[in-house]
Coordinates of C-alpha atoms in Angstrom, one line a residue:
M1 CA 0.0 0.0 0.0
N2 CA 1.8 3.1 -1.2
K3 CA 0.7 6.7 -0.5
K4 CA 2.1 10.0 -1.5
S5 CA 1.9 12.9 0.9
D6 CA 1.5 16.6 0.3
S7 CA 5.1 17.2 1.4
Q8 CA 8.2 17.2 -0.7
L9 CA 9.5 14.3 1.4
S10 CA 9.3 10.9 -0.3
T11 CA 6.7 8.8 1.6
K12 CA 6.1 5.1 1.5
V13 CA 3.5 3.3 3.7
I14 CA 3.9 -0.4 3.7
Q15 CA 1.5 -3.1 5.1
S16 CA 3.7 -5.7 6.8
E17 CA 3.4 -9.1 5.0
P18 CA 4.8 -12.5 6.0
S19 CA 7.7 -13.9 4.0
K20 CA 7.1 -16.9 1.8
S21 CA 10.3 -18.5 3.1
V22 CA 9.7 -17.7 6.8
N23 CA 9.6 -21.3 7.9
K24 CA 13.0 -22.0 6.3
T25 CA 15.2 -19.2 7.4
W26 CA 13.3 -16.5 9.3
L27 CA 15.0 -14.1 6.9
W28 CA 13.2 -11.7 4.6
G29 CA 14.7 -9.7 1.8
G30 CA 12.6 -6.5 2.5
S31 CA 10.4 -4.5 0.2
F32 CA 13.2 -3.0 -1.9
G33 CA 16.0 -4.8 -3.6
S34 CA 18.7 -2.4 -2.3
R35 CA 17.7 -2.9 1.4
N36 CA 19.3 -5.3 3.8
S37 CA 17.6 -8.5 4.9
V38 CA 15.8 -8.3 8.2
L39 CA 15.0 -10.9 10.8
L40 CA 11.3 -11.7 11.2
F41 CA 10.0 -12.5 14.7
H42 CA 7.3 -15.1 15.3
S43 CA 5.4 -15.8 18.5
S44 CA 5.6 -19.5 17.7
C45 CA 9.3 -19.4 18.6
L46 CA 8.3 -18.7 22.2
A47 CA 7.7 -22.5 22.4
D48 CA 11.5 -22.9 22.1
A49 CA 12.3 -20.8 25.2
D50 CA 13.8 -23.7 27.1
N51 CA 15.1 -25.6 24.0
E52 CA 18.8 -24.6 23.8
A53 CA 19.4 -26.8 20.7
A54 CA 16.5 -25.1 18.8
I55 CA 17.7 -21.6 19.8
K56 CA 21.2 -22.4 18.4
E57 CA 19.6 -23.0 15.0
K58 CA 18.1 -19.5 14.9
P59 CA 19.7 -16.9 12.6
G60 CA 20.2 -14.5 15.6
Y61 CA 22.5 -17.1 17.3
K62 CA 24.4 -18.0 14.1
L63 CA 25.0 -14.4 13.2
H64 CA 26.0 -13.5 16.8
V65 CA 23.3 -10.8 17.1
T66 CA 23.2 -9.1 20.6
Y67 CA 21.1 -6.5 22.4
K68 CA 21.2 -4.2 25.4
A69 CA 18.3 -2.9 27.4
F70 CA 18.3 0.4 29.3
Q71 CA 15.6 1.9 31.5
A72 CA 13.0 -0.4 30.0
E73 CA 10.7 -3.1 31.2
T74 CA 11.7 -5.8 28.7
K75 CA 10.6 -9.2 30.0
L76 CA 8.5 -10.1 27.0
L77 CA 11.0 -8.4 24.6
A78 CA 13.9 -10.2 26.2
K79 CA 12.1 -13.5 26.0
L80 CA 11.3 -13.0 22.3
L81 CA 14.8 -12.0 21.5
D82 CA 16.3 -14.9 23.4
C83 CA 14.0 -17.3 21.5
H84 CA 15.3 -16.1 18.2
G85 CA 18.9 -16.6 19.3
I86 CA 19.6 -13.0 20.1
S87 CA 21.5 -12.8 23.4
E88 CA 21.9 -9.9 25.8
A89 CA 25.3 -8.1 25.8
A90 CA 27.1 -7.2 29.0
V91 CA 26.0 -4.0 30.7
M92 CA 29.2 -2.1 30.0
S93 CA 29.8 -3.6 26.6
N94 CA 29.6 -1.5 23.4
D95 CA 29.5 -4.6 21.3
F96 CA 25.8 -4.9 20.5
N97 CA 23.4 -4.7 17.6
L98 CA 20.3 -3.4 19.2
L99 CA 19.9 -0.9 22.0
W100 CA 16.4 -0.9 23.5
T101 CA 15.8 2.0 25.8
G102 CA 12.7 3.3 27.7
S103 CA 13.9 6.8 27.5
H104 CA 15.2 9.1 24.8
P105 CA 18.9 8.4 24.2
K106 CA 21.3 11.3 24.9
P107 CA 23.1 12.9 21.9
G108 CA 26.4 11.3 23.1
V109 CA 24.9 7.9 22.9
L110 CA 23.6 8.5 19.4
R111 CA 26.9 9.9 18.1
S112 CA 28.7 6.8 19.4
L113 CA 26.6 4.4 17.3
C114 CA 28.3 2.3 14.7
A115 CA 26.7 1.6 11.3
H116 CA 25.5 -1.9 12.4
Q117 CA 23.9 -0.7 15.6
R118 CA 20.2 0.3 16.0
V119 CA 18.3 2.1 18.8
N120 CA 14.5 2.2 19.2
H121 CA 14.2 6.0 19.3
F122 CA 14.7 8.9 17.0
P123 CA 16.0 12.1 18.5
R124 CA 13.2 14.5 19.3
S125 CA 10.6 11.9 18.7
Y126 CA 8.6 13.7 21.4
E127 CA 7.5 15.9 18.6
L128 CA 5.2 13.0 17.6
T129 CA 4.4 11.5 21.0
R130 CA 3.7 14.6 23.2
K131 CA 0.1 15.8 22.8
D132 CA 1.0 19.5 22.8
R133 CA 3.9 19.1 20.4
L134 CA 1.9 16.9 18.0
Y135 CA -1.0 19.4 18.0
K136 CA 1.3 22.4 17.3
N137 CA 3.0 20.5 14.5
I138 CA -0.4 19.6 12.9
E139 CA -1.5 23.2 13.3
R140 CA 1.6 24.4 11.5
M141 CA 0.9 22.0 8.6
Q142 CA -2.7 23.3 8.5
H143 CA -1.3 26.8 7.8
L144 CA 1.3 25.5 5.3
K145 CA -0.7 23.0 3.3
G146 CA -4.3 24.0 3.9
F147 CA -6.6 23.1 6.7
R148 CA -8.6 20.7 4.6
H149 CA -5.6 18.4 4.3
F150 CA -5.0 18.2 8.1
D151 CA -8.5 18.5 9.5
F152 CA -8.5 15.2 11.4
I153 CA -8.2 16.6 14.9
P154 CA -10.8 18.6 16.9
Q155 CA -10.2 22.2 17.8
T156 CA -7.4 22.2 20.4
F157 CA -5.6 24.7 22.7
V158 CA -2.5 24.4 24.7
M159 CA -2.8 25.6 28.3
P160 CA -2.0 28.0 29.8
I161 CA -0.6 30.0 26.9
E162 CA -3.7 29.7 24.8
Y163 CA -6.3 30.3 27.5
R164 CA -7.6 33.5 25.9
E165 CA -8.1 31.7 22.6
L166 CA -10.0 28.9 24.4
C167 CA -12.3 31.5 26.0
Q168 CA -13.0 33.1 22.6
A169 CA -13.7 29.8 21.0
H170 CA -16.0 28.8 23.8
H171 CA -17.9 32.1 23.4
R172 CA -18.5 31.2 19.7
A173 CA -19.4 27.6 20.3
R174 CA -20.0 26.2 23.8
G175 CA -18.3 23.0 25.1
P176 CA -17.9 20.4 26.4
W177 CA -14.1 20.3 26.3
I178 CA -11.9 17.4 27.1
V179 CA -8.7 18.1 29.2
K180 CA -5.6 16.0 28.8
P181 CA -2.1 16.2 30.4
V182 CA 0.5 16.8 27.6
A183 CA 2.7 13.8 28.4
S184 CA 0.5 11.3 30.2
S185 CA -0.9 7.9 29.2
R186 CA -3.4 5.3 30.2
G187 CA -6.2 7.8 30.5
R188 CA -4.5 9.4 33.6
G189 CA -5.6 13.0 34.4
I190 CA -8.2 13.2 31.7
F191 CA -11.6 14.9 32.4
I192 CA -14.4 16.9 30.7
V193 CA -15.3 20.5 31.5
E194 CA -18.2 22.6 30.3
S195 CA -16.4 26.0 30.4
P196 CA -12.8 27.3 30.3
Q197 CA -13.2 28.5 33.9
Q198 CA -13.0 24.8 35.0
V199 CA -9.6 24.3 33.2
P200 CA -6.6 24.1 35.6
L201 CA -3.8 26.5 34.6
E202 CA -1.1 25.3 37.0
A203 CA 0.3 22.6 34.7
P204 CA 0.5 22.3 30.9
V205 CA -2.5 20.5 29.4
V206 CA -4.2 20.4 26.1
V207 CA -7.9 21.2 25.9
A208 CA -9.8 19.9 22.8
K209 CA -13.4 20.2 21.7
Y210 CA -15.1 17.0 22.9
I211 CA -16.4 14.8 20.1
S212 CA -20.1 14.5 21.2
E213 CA -21.2 12.3 18.3
P214 CA -18.7 9.4 18.2
L215 CA -19.2 6.3 16.0
L216 CA -20.8 3.7 18.3
V217 CA -20.9 -0.1 18.1
A218 CA -21.6 -3.0 20.4
G219 CA -25.0 -1.7 21.4
G220 CA -24.1 2.0 21.8
H221 CA -20.6 2.0 23.3
K222 CA -17.7 4.2 22.4
F223 CA -14.5 2.6 21.1
D224 CA -11.1 3.6 19.8
V225 CA -8.8 1.9 17.4
R226 CA -5.1 1.3 18.2
L227 CA -2.8 0.9 15.2
Y228 CA 0.8 -0.2 15.6
V229 CA 3.3 1.7 13.5
L230 CA 7.0 1.3 12.8
V231 CA 9.0 4.2 11.4
T232 CA 12.5 3.2 10.0
S233 CA 13.3 6.5 8.3
F234 CA 12.1 10.1 8.3
D235 CA 13.9 11.2 5.2
P236 CA 12.7 9.6 3.1
L237 CA 9.7 8.9 5.3
L238 CA 9.2 5.1 5.5
V239 CA 6.3 3.9 7.6
Y240 CA 5.2 0.3 8.3
V241 CA 1.6 -0.1 9.5
Y242 CA 0.8 -3.5 11.1
E243 CA -2.2 -5.0 9.4
E244 CA -4.0 -6.0 12.6
G245 CA -5.0 -3.5 15.3
L246 CA -6.7 -3.4 18.7
V247 CA -10.2 -2.1 19.4
R248 CA -11.0 -1.0 23.0
F249 CA -14.5 -0.4 24.2
A250 CA -15.8 1.8 27.0
T251 CA -17.6 -0.3 29.5
V252 CA -20.6 2.0 30.1
K253 CA -23.1 2.7 27.3
Y254 CA -22.6 6.2 25.8
D255 CA -25.1 8.9 26.9
P256 CA -25.0 12.0 24.8
G257 CA -27.6 13.8 27.0
P258 CA -26.9 17.3 28.2
H259 CA -27.0 16.2 31.9
R260 CA -24.4 13.5 31.5
V261 CA -22.2 12.8 34.5
W262 CA -18.5 12.5 34.1
D263 CA -17.9 8.8 34.0
P264 CA -14.4 7.7 32.8
C265 CA -15.8 4.3 31.8
M266 CA -18.3 5.9 29.5
H267 CA -16.1 8.5 27.9
L268 CA -12.7 6.8 27.8
C269 CA -11.7 3.5 26.3
N270 CA -8.4 2.9 28.1
Y271 CA -8.0 -0.7 29.4
S272 CA -6.3 0.6 32.5
I273 CA -9.5 2.5 33.5
N274 CA -12.2 0.2 32.3
K275 CA -10.7 -3.1 33.7
F276 CA -11.9 -2.0 37.2
H277 CA -15.5 -1.7 36.2
S278 CA -17.8 -4.5 37.4
D279 CA -19.2 -4.9 33.8
Y280 CA -15.9 -5.2 32.1
V281 CA -15.5 -8.5 30.2
K282 CA -12.0 -9.8 29.7
S283 CA -11.1 -11.5 26.4
D284 CA -9.4 -14.7 27.4
D285 CA -9.8 -16.7 24.2
P286 CA -7.4 -15.6 21.4
S287 CA -9.6 -17.2 18.8
A288 CA -12.6 -15.1 19.8
E289 CA -12.0 -11.7 18.2
N290 CA -15.3 -10.0 19.0
V291 CA -15.9 -11.0 22.6
G292 CA -15.6 -8.7 25.6
H293 CA -14.3 -5.1 25.7
K294 CA -11.3 -5.8 23.5
W295 CA -11.7 -6.8 19.8
T296 CA -9.3 -7.1 16.9
L297 CA -9.5 -4.5 14.2
S298 CA -10.6 -7.2 11.8
A299 CA -13.5 -8.1 14.0
L300 CA -14.6 -4.4 14.1
L301 CA -14.4 -4.1 10.4
R302 CA -16.5 -7.2 9.9
Q303 CA -19.1 -5.8 12.3
L304 CA -19.2 -2.4 10.6
K305 CA -19.5 -4.0 7.2
T306 CA -22.6 -5.9 8.3
E307 CA -24.0 -2.6 9.3
G308 CA -23.5 -1.2 5.8
K309 CA -20.5 0.9 6.7
D310 CA -17.8 1.6 4.1
T311 CA -14.8 0.1 5.9
T312 CA -12.5 0.7 3.0
S313 CA -13.1 4.4 3.3
L314 CA -12.6 4.2 7.1
M315 CA -9.2 2.5 6.9
S316 CA -8.1 4.9 4.1
Q317 CA -8.9 7.8 6.4
I318 CA -7.1 6.3 9.4
E319 CA -4.0 5.4 7.3
D320 CA -4.0 9.0 5.9
L321 CA -4.2 10.3 9.5
V322 CA -1.2 8.2 10.5
V323 CA 0.9 9.4 7.6
K324 CA 0.1 13.1 8.1
A325 CA 0.6 13.0 11.8
I326 CA 4.1 11.6 11.3
L327 CA 4.8 13.9 8.4
A328 CA 3.8 16.9 10.5
S329 CA 6.5 16.0 13.1
A330 CA 9.2 15.1 10.6
N331 CA 11.1 18.3 10.1
S332 CA 12.3 18.6 13.7
I333 CA 13.3 14.9 13.8
I334 CA 15.1 15.1 10.5
T335 CA 17.1 18.1 11.8
A336 CA 18.0 16.3 15.0
C337 CA 19.1 13.2 13.0
K338 CA 21.4 15.3 10.9
M339 CA 22.9 16.7 14.1
F340 CA 23.3 13.6 16.3
V341 CA 22.9 10.4 14.2
P342 CA 26.1 9.3 12.4
H343 CA 24.7 6.6 10.1
T344 CA 21.5 6.2 8.1
G345 CA 19.4 3.5 9.6
N346 CA 20.7 3.8 13.2
C347 CA 17.3 4.7 14.5
F348 CA 13.8 3.3 14.3
G349 CA 10.7 4.0 16.3
F350 CA 7.6 2.0 17.3
T351 CA 4.5 4.0 18.2
E352 CA 0.8 3.3 18.5
F353 CA -1.9 5.6 17.2
G354 CA -5.3 5.9 18.9
N355 CA -8.2 6.9 16.7
L356 CA -11.6 7.9 17.9
C357 CA -14.0 7.8 14.9
H358 CA -16.7 10.5 14.5
R359 CA -20.0 9.1 13.2
L360 CA -19.8 11.3 10.1
V361 CA -16.6 9.6 8.8
L362 CA -18.7 6.7 7.3

């Protein structure tokens, strides 16, 4: 799946596909003939966790591939790497292929990378992951390329510096507004207000127009779609979108009434919040894709299709959103790469995109 963006940057979006020779070598030649082979990872290899003989047959072991982990909870990652024959390097060793870190690597770490080494962060990737920076980058692209090309986010303001603009917008069109910390996750610190006077100004937050008419399924429940994205280059922009996604449902049925009470389990879809609700249904069977409050993306698309919705259009819009959000943040990251990253290909980045669909998108 290839898309061209409005930017001068060369953009390629690629749906990940399994290799035809995966059962033989676990190696795949990549999408372009000039690119190096890559190692494919398979959950089936977890069965070999205690099989030393099987692990020694893996390409990672034969090629002496190693990794280091820093400030990261990597139990599952470490197990997956070990099962593919990729061993952990000594703490003080600089002889490694992969550096997996839970924080942004410092410029000195990036500058010291050799051509064969990879790290799981781009410099200044917070331009994409922080809510305030992402919004300002998208706003800039709205001015540069035209609002209609980047109209996929609701009206948003960064507090406290844009408080006056928020008040003016509220005077023109009343709330509600949703308030989110700029660098938080798992639904922490999110709430809804009816007027700007209720917005705290002590800490930086973003305030966005609340989407009062979301697309609803499963008997009237809100949901969001989580897509998993890998960026291996920003110039040219090379993005891999994993073909399967995760759909999370709010536990409480959505009530659009004017007297609604703030209930996180109605308005938010985060698992970390909804799992404590008494009505939350856990999905324990991997083969049941549309049971409980977590579905696969495939199950959602099948459900929407039975309701007569244009799922092809929906996915096209979501993929377009992913590309443009990354594109909006690209310039700062490209500049940082030129300053700190010595070799093309040293950095890659995993991220997930959460998409709340308005009922009018279909």
